[in-house]
Short mmCIF file of N, CA and C and ligand atoms in Angstrom, two decimals:
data_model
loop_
_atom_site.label_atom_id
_atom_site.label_comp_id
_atom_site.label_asym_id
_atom_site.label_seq_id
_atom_site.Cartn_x
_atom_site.Cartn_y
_atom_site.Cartn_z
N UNK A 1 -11.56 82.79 57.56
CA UNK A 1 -11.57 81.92 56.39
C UNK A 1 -10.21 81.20 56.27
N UNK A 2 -10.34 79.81 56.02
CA UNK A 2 -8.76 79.49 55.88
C UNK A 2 -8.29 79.58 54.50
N UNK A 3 -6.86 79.75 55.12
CA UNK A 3 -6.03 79.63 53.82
C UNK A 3 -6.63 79.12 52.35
N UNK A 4 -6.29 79.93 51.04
CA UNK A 4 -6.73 79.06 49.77
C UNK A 4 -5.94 77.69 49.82
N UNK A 5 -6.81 76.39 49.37
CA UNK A 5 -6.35 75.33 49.17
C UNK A 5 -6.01 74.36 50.46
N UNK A 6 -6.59 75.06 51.63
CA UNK A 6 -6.31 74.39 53.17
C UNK A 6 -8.24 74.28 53.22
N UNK A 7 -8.50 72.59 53.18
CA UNK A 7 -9.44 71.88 53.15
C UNK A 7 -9.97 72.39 55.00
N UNK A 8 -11.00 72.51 55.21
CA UNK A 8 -11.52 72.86 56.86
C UNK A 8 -12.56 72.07 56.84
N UNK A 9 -12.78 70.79 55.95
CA UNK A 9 -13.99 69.54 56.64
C UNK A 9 -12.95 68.29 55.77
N UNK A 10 -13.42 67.15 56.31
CA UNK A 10 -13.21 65.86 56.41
C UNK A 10 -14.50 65.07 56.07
N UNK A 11 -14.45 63.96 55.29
CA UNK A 11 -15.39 62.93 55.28
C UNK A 11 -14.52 61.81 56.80
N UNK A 12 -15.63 61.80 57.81
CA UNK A 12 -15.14 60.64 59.10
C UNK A 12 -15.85 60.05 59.49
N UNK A 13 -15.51 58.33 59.56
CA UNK A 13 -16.63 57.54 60.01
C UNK A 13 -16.04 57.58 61.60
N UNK A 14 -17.60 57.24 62.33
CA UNK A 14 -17.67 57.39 63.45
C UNK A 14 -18.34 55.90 63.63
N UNK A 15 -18.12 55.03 64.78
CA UNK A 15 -18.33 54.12 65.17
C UNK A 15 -19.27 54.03 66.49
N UNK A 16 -20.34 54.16 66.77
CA UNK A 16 -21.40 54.41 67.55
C UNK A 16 -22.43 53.51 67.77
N UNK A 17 -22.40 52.99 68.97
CA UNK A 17 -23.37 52.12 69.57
C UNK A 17 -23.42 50.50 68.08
N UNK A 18 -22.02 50.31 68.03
CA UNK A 18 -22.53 49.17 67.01
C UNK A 18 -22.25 49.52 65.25
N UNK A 19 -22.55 50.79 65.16
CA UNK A 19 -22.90 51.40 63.94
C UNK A 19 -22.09 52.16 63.56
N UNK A 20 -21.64 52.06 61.98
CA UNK A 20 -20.66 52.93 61.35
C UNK A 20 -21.58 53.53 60.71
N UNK A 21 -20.85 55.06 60.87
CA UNK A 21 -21.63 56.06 60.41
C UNK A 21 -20.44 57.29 59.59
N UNK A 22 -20.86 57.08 58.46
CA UNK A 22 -19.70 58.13 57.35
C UNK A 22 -20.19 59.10 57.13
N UNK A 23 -19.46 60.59 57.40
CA UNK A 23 -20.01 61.70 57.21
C UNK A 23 -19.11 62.65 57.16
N UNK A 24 -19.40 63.83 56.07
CA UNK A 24 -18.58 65.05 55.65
C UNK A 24 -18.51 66.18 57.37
N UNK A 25 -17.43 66.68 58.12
CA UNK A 25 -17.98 67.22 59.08
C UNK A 25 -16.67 68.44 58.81
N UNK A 26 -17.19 69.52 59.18
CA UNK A 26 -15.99 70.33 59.69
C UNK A 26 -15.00 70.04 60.93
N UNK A 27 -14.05 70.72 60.61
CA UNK A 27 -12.65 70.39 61.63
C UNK A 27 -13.19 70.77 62.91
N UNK A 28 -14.09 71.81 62.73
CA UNK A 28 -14.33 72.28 64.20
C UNK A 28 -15.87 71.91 65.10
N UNK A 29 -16.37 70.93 64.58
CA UNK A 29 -16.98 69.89 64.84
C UNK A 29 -17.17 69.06 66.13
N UNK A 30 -17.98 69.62 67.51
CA UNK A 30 -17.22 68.72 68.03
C UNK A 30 -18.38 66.93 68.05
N UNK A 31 -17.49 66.27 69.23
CA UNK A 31 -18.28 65.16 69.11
C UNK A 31 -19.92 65.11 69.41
N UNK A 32 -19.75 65.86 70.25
CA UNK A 32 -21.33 65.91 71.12
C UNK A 32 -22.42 66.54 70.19
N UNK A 33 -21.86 68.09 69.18
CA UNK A 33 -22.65 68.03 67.71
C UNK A 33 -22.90 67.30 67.17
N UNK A 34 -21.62 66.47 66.96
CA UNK A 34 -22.07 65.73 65.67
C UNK A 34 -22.66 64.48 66.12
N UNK A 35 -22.56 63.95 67.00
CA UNK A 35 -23.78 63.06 67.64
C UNK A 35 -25.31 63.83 67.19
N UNK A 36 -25.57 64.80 68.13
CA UNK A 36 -26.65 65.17 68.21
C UNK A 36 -27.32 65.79 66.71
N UNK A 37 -27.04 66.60 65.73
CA UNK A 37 -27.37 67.32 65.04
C UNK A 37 -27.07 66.53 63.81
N UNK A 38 -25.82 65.82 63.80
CA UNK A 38 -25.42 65.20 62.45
C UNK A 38 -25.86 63.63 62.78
N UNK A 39 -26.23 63.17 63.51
CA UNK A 39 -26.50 61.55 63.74
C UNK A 39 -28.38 61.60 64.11
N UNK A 40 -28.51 62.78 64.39
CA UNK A 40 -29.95 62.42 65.87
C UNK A 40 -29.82 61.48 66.85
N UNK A 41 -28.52 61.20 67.72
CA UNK A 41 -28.62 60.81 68.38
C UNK A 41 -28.95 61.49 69.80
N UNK A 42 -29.61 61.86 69.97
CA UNK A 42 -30.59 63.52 70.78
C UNK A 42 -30.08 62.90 72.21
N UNK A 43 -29.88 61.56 72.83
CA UNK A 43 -29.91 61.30 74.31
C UNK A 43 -29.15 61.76 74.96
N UNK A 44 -27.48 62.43 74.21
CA UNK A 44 -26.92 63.16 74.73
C UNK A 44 -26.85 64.34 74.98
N UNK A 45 -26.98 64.84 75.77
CA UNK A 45 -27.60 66.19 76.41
C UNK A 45 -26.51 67.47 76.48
N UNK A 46 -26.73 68.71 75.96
CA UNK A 46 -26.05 69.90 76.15
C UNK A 46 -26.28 70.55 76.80
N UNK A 47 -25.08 70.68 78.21
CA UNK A 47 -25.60 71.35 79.01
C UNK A 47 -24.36 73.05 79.24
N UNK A 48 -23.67 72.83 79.69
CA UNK A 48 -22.42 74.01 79.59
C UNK A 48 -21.64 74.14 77.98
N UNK A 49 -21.92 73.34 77.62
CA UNK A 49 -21.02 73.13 76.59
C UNK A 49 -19.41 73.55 76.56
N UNK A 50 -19.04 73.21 77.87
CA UNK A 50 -17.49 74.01 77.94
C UNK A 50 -16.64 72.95 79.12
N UNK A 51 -17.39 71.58 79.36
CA UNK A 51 -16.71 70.65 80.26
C UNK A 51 -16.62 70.89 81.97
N UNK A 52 -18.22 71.49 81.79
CA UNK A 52 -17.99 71.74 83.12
C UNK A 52 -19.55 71.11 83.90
N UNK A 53 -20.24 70.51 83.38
CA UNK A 53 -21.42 69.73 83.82
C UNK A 53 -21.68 68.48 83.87
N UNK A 54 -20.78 67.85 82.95
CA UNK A 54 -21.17 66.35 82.60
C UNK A 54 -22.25 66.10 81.78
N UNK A 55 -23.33 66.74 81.33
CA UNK A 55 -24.39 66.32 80.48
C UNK A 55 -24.12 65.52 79.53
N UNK A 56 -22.85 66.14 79.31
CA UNK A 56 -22.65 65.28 77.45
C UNK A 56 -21.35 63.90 77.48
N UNK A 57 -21.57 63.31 78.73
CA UNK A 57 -20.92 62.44 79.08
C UNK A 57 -20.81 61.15 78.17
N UNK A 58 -20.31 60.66 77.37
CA UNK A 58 -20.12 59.39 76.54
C UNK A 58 -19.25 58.33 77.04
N UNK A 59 -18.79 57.21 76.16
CA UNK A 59 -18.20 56.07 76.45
C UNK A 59 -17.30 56.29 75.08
N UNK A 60 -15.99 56.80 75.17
CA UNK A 60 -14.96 56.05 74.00
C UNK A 60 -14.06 55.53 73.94
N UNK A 61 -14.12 54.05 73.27
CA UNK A 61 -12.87 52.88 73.58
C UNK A 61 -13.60 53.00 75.39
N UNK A 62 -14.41 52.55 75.97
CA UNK A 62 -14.81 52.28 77.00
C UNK A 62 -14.52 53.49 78.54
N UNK A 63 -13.99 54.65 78.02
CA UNK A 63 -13.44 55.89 79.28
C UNK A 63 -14.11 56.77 78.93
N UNK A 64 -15.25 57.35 80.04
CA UNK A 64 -16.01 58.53 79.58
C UNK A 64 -15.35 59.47 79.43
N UNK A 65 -15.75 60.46 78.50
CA UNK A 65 -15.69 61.53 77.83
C UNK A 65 -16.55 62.71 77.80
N UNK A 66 -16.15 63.62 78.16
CA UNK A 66 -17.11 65.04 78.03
C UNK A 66 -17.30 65.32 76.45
N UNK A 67 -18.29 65.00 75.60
CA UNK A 67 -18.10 64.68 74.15
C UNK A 67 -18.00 66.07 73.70
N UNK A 68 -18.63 67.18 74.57
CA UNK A 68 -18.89 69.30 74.16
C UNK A 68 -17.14 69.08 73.89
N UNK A 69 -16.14 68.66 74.47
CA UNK A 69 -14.71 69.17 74.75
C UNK A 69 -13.65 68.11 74.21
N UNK A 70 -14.01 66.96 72.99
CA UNK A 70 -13.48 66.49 72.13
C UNK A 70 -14.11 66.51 70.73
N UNK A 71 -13.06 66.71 69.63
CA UNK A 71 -13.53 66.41 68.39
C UNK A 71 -14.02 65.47 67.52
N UNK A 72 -15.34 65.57 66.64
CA UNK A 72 -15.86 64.48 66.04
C UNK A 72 -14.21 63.64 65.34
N UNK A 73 -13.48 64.61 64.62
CA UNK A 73 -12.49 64.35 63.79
C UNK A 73 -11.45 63.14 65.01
N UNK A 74 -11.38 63.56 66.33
CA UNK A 74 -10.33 62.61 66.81
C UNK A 74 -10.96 61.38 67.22
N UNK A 75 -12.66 61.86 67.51
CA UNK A 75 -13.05 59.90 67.77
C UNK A 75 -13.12 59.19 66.44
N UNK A 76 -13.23 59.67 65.21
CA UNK A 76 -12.88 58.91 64.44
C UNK A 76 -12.24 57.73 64.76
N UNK A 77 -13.14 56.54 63.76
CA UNK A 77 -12.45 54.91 64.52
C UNK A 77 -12.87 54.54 65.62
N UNK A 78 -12.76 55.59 66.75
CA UNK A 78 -13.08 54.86 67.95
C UNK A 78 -14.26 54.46 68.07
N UNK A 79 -14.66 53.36 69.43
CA UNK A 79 -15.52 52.99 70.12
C UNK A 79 -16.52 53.48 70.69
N UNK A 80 -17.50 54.25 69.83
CA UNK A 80 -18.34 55.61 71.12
C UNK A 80 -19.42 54.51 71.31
N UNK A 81 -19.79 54.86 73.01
CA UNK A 81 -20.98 54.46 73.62
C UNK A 81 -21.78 55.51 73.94
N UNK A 82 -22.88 55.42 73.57
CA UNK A 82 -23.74 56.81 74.17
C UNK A 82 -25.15 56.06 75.00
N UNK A 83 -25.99 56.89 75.45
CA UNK A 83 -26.90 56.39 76.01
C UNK A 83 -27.60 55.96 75.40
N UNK A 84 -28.21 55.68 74.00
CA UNK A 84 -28.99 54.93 73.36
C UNK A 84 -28.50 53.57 72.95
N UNK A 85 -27.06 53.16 73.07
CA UNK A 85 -26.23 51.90 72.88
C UNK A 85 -26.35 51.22 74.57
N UNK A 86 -26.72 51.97 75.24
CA UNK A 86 -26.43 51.12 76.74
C UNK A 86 -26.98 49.72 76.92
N UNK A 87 -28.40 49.84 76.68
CA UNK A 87 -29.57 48.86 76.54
C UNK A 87 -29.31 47.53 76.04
N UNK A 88 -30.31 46.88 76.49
CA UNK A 88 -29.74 45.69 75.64
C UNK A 88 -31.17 44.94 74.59
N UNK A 89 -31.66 45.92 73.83
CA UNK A 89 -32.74 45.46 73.62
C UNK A 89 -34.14 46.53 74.48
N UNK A 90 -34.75 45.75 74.74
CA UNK A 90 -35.91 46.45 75.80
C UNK A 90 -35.10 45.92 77.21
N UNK A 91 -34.65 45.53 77.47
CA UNK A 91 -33.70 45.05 79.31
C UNK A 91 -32.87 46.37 78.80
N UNK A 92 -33.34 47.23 79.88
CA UNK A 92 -32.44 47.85 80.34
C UNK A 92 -31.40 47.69 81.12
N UNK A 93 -29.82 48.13 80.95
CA UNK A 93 -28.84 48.01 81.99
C UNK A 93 -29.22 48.19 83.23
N UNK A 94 -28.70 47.50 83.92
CA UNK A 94 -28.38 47.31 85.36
C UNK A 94 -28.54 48.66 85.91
N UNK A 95 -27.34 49.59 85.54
CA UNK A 95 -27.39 51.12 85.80
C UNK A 95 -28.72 52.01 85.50
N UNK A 96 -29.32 51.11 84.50
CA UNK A 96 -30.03 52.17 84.06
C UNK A 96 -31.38 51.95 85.12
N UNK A 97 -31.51 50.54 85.85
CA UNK A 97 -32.61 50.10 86.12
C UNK A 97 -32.37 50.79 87.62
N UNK A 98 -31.23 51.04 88.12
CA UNK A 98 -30.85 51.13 89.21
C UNK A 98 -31.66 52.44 89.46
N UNK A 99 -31.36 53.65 88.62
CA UNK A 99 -31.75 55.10 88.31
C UNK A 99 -32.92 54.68 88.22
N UNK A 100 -33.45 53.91 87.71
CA UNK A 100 -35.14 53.90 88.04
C UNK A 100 -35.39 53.50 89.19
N UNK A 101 -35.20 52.61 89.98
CA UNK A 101 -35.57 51.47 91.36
C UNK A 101 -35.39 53.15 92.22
N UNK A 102 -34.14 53.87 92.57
CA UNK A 102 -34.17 54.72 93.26
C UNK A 102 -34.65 56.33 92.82
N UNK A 103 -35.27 56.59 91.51
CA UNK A 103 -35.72 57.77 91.21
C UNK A 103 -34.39 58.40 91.08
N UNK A 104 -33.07 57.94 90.56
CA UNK A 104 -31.98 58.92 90.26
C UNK A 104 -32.00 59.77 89.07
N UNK A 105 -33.44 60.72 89.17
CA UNK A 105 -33.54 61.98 88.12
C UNK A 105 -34.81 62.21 88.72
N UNK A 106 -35.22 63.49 88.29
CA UNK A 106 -36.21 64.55 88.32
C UNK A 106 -36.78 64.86 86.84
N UNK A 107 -36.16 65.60 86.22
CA UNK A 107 -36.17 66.55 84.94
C UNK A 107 -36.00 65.21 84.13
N UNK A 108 -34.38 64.39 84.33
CA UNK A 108 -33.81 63.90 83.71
C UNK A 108 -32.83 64.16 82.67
N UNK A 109 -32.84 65.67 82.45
CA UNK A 109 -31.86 66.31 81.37
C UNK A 109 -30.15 65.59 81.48
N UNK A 110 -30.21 65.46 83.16
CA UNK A 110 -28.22 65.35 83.40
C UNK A 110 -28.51 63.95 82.95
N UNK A 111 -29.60 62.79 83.40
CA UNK A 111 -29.41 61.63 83.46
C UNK A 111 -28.57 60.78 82.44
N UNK A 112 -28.88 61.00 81.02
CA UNK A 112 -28.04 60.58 80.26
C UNK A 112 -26.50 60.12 80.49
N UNK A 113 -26.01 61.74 80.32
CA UNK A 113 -24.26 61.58 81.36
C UNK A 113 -24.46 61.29 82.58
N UNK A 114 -25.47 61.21 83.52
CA UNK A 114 -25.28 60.30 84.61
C UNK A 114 -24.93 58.71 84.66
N UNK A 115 -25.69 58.35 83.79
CA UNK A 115 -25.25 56.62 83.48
C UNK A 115 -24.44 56.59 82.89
N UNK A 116 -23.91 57.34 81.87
CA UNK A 116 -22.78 56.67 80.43
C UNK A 116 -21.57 57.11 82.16
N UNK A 117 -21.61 58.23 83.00
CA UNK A 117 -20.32 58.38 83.73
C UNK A 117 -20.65 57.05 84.85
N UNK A 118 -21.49 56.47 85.65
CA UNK A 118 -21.67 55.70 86.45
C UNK A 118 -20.97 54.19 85.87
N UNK A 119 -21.10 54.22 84.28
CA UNK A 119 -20.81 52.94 83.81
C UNK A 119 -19.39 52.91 83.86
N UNK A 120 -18.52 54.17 83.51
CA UNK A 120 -17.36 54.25 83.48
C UNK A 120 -16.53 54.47 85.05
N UNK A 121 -17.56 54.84 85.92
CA UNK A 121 -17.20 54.62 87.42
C UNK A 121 -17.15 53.38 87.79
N UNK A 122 -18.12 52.48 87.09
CA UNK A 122 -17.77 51.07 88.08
C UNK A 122 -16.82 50.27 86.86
N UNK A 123 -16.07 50.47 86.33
CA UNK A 123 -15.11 49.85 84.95
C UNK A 123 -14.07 50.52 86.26
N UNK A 124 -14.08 51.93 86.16
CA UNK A 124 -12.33 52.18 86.88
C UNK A 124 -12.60 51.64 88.32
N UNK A 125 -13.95 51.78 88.85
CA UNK A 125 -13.29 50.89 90.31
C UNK A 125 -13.21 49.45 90.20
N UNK A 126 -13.61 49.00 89.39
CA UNK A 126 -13.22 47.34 89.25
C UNK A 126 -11.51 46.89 89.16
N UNK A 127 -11.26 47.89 88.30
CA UNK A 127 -10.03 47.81 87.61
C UNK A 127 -9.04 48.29 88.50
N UNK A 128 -9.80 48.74 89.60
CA UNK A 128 -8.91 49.34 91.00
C UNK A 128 -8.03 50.54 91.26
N UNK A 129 -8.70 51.64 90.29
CA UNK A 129 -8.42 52.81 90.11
C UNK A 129 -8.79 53.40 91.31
N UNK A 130 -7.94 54.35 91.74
CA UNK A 130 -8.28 55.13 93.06
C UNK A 130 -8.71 56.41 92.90
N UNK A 131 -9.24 57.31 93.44
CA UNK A 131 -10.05 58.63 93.55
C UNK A 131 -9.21 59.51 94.61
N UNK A 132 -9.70 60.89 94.09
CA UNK A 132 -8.91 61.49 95.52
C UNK A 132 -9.77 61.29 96.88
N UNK A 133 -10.88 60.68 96.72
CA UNK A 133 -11.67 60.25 98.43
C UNK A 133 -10.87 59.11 98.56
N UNK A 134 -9.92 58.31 98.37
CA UNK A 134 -9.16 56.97 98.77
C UNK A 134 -8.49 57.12 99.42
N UNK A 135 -8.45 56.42 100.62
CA UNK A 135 -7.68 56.50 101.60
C UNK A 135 -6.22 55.87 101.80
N UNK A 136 -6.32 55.21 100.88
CA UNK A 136 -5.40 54.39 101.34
C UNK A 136 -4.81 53.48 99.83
N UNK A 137 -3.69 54.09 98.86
CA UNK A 137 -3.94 54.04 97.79
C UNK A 137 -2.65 53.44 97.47
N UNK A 138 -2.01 52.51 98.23
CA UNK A 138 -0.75 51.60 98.04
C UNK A 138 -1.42 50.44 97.17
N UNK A 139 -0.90 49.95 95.97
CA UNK A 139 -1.04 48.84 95.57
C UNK A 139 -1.81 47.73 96.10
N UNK A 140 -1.49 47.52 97.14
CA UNK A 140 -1.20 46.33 98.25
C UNK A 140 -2.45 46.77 99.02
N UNK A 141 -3.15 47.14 99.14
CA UNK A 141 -4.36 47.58 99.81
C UNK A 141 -5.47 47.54 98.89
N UNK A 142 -5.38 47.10 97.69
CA UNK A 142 -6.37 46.54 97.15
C UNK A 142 -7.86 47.57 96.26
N UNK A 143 -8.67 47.17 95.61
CA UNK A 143 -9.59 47.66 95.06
C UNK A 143 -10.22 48.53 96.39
N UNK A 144 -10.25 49.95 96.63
CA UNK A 144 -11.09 50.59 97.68
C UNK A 144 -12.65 50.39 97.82
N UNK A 145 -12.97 50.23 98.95
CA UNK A 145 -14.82 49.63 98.79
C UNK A 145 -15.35 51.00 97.93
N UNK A 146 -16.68 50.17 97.26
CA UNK A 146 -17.20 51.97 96.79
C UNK A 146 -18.29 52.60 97.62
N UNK A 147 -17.46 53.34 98.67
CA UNK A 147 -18.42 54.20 99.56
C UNK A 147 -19.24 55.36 98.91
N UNK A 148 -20.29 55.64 99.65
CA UNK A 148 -21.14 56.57 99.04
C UNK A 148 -19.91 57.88 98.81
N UNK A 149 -18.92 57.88 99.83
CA UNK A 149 -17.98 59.04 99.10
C UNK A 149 -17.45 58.87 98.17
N UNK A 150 -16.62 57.47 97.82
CA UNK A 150 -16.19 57.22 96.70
C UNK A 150 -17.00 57.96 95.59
N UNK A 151 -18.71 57.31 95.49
CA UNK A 151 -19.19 57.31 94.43
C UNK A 151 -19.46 59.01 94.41
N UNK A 152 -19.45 59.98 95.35
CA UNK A 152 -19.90 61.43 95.12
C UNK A 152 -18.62 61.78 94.93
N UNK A 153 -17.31 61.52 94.82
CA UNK A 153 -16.00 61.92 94.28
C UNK A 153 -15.85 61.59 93.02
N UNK A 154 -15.98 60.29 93.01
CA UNK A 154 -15.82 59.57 91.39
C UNK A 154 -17.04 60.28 90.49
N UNK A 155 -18.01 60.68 90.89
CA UNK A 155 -19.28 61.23 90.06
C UNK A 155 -19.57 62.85 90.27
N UNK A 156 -18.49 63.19 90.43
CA UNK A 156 -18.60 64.91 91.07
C UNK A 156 -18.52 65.37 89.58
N UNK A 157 -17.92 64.97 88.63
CA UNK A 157 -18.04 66.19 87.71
C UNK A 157 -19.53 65.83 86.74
N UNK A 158 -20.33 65.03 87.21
CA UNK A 158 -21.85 65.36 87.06
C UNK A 158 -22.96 66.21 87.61
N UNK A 159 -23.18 67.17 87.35
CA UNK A 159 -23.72 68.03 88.03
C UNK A 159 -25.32 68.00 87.98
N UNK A 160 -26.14 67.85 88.93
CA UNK A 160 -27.78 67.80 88.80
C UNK A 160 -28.56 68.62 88.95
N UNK A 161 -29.07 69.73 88.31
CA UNK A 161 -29.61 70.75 88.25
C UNK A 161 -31.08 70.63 89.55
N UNK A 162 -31.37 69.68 89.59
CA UNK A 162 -32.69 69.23 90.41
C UNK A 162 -32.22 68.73 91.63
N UNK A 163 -30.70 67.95 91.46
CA UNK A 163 -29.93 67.92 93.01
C UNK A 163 -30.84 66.80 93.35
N UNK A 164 -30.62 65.80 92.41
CA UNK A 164 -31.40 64.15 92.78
C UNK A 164 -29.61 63.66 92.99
N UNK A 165 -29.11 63.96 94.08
CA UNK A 165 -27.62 63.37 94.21
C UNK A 165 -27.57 62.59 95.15
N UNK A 166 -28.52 62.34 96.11
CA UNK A 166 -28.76 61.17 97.13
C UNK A 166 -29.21 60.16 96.22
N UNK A 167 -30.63 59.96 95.46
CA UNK A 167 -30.99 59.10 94.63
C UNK A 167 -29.94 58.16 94.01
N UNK A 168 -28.80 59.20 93.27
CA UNK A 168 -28.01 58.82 92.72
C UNK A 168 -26.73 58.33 93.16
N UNK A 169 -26.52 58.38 93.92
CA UNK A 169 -25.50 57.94 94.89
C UNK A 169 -25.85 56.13 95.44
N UNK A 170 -27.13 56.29 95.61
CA UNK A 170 -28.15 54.89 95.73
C UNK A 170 -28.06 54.22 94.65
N UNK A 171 -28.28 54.75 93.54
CA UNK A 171 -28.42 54.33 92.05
C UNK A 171 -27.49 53.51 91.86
N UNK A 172 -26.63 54.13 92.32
CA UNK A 172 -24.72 53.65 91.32
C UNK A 172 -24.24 52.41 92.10
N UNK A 173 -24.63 52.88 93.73
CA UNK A 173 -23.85 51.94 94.86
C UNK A 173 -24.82 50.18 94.11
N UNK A 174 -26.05 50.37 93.83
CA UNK A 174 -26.86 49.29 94.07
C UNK A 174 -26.37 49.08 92.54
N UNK A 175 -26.25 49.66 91.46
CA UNK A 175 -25.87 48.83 90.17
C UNK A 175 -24.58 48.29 90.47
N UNK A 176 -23.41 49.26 91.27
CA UNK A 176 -22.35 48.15 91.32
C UNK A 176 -22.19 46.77 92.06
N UNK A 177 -23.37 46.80 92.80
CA UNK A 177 -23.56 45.46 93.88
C UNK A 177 -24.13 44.12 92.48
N UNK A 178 -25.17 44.85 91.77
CA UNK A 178 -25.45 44.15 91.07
C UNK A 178 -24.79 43.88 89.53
N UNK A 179 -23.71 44.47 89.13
CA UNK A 179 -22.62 44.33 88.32
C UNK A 179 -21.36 43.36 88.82
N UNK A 180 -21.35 43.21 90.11
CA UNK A 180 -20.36 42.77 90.76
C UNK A 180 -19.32 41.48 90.07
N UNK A 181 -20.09 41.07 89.74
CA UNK A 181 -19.72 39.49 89.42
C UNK A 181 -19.56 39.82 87.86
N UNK A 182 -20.14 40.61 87.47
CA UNK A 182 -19.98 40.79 85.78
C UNK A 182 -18.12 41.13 85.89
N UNK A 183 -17.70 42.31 86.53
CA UNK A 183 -16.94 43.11 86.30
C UNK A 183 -15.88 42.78 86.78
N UNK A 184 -15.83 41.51 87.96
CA UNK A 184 -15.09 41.04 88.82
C UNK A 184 -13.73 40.72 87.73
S1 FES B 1 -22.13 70.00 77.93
FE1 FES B 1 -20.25 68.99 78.02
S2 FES B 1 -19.60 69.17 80.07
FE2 FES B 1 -21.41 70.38 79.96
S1 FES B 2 -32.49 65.24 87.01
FE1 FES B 2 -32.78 67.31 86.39
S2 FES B 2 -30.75 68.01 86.10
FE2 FES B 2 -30.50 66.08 87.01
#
């Protein structure tokens, strides 16, 4: 129990897919709850709950996030993207269409954090962020191509219970071909 007179919830708006959303939450709150249980935003998926699967993969201020292993209280303000903001309407994203064209899911439970992390994979390789599969990581050598290793390094801390990781490897390579020019 805390201290008498030491407050342990917050009223915090959360900024989500577009939408401000004000709500009383406890300190110990995290994001991926309070998405799911305090919003219904259900698409994000609980899987370890301890940052070790990727299920609960989000977008905040545009850098995915394991949402189980940050607090509702610190995205406050920020920018959250989750998988129900991806869309654009009924057109689905690029990524998302990609995961369909190649069957990148089974179950579908990981898929969620599979796209919100794929979206944030092709943002840092645009931006010419390197991976530890990069070979060659001098300035001056430029954006690294995104090889299917790239993309199983850059997407390793997604884990697929059904082991659709070829699919998905297809998935990502063919949305970034077709993002190309967006992101350029
Ligand atoms: S539920 Fe967050 S990483 Fe597994
Ligand atoms: S599609 Fe079932 S866990 Fe990935």
């Amino acid at each position: 129990m805390a201290p008498r007179g030491i407050s342990t919830s917050s009223s915090i708006t959360l900024h989500v897919n577009g939408e401000k959303y004000t709500l009383p939450v406890d300190h110990r709150t995290t994001l991926l709850d309070a998405l799911r249980e305090r919003l219904d935003l259900t698409g994000t998926k609980k899987g370890c709950d301890q940052g070790q699967c990727g299920a609960c993969t989000v977008l905040v201020d545009g850098r995915r996030t394991v949402s189980c292993l940050q607090l509702a209280v610190a995205a406050e303000g920020r920018d959250i993207t989750t998988i129900e903001g991806v869309a654009d309407g009924d057109a689905l994203h690029p990524v998302q269409q990609a995961f369909v064209e190649f069957d990148g899911f089974q179950c579908g439970y990981c898929t969620p954090g599979q796209i919100c992390s794929a979206l944030g994979v092709l943002q840092e390789h645009a931006a010419g962020w390197p991976s530890a599969a990069t070979q060659d990581v001098r300035p001056e050598a430029g954006v690294p191509a995104l090889t299917p290793e790239e993309i199983r390094e850059r997407m390793s801390g997604n884990l697929c219970r059904c082991g659709a990781y070829v699919s998905i490897v297809q998935a990502v390579a063919q949305a970034a071909e077709s993002t190309k020019e967006q992101l350029a």
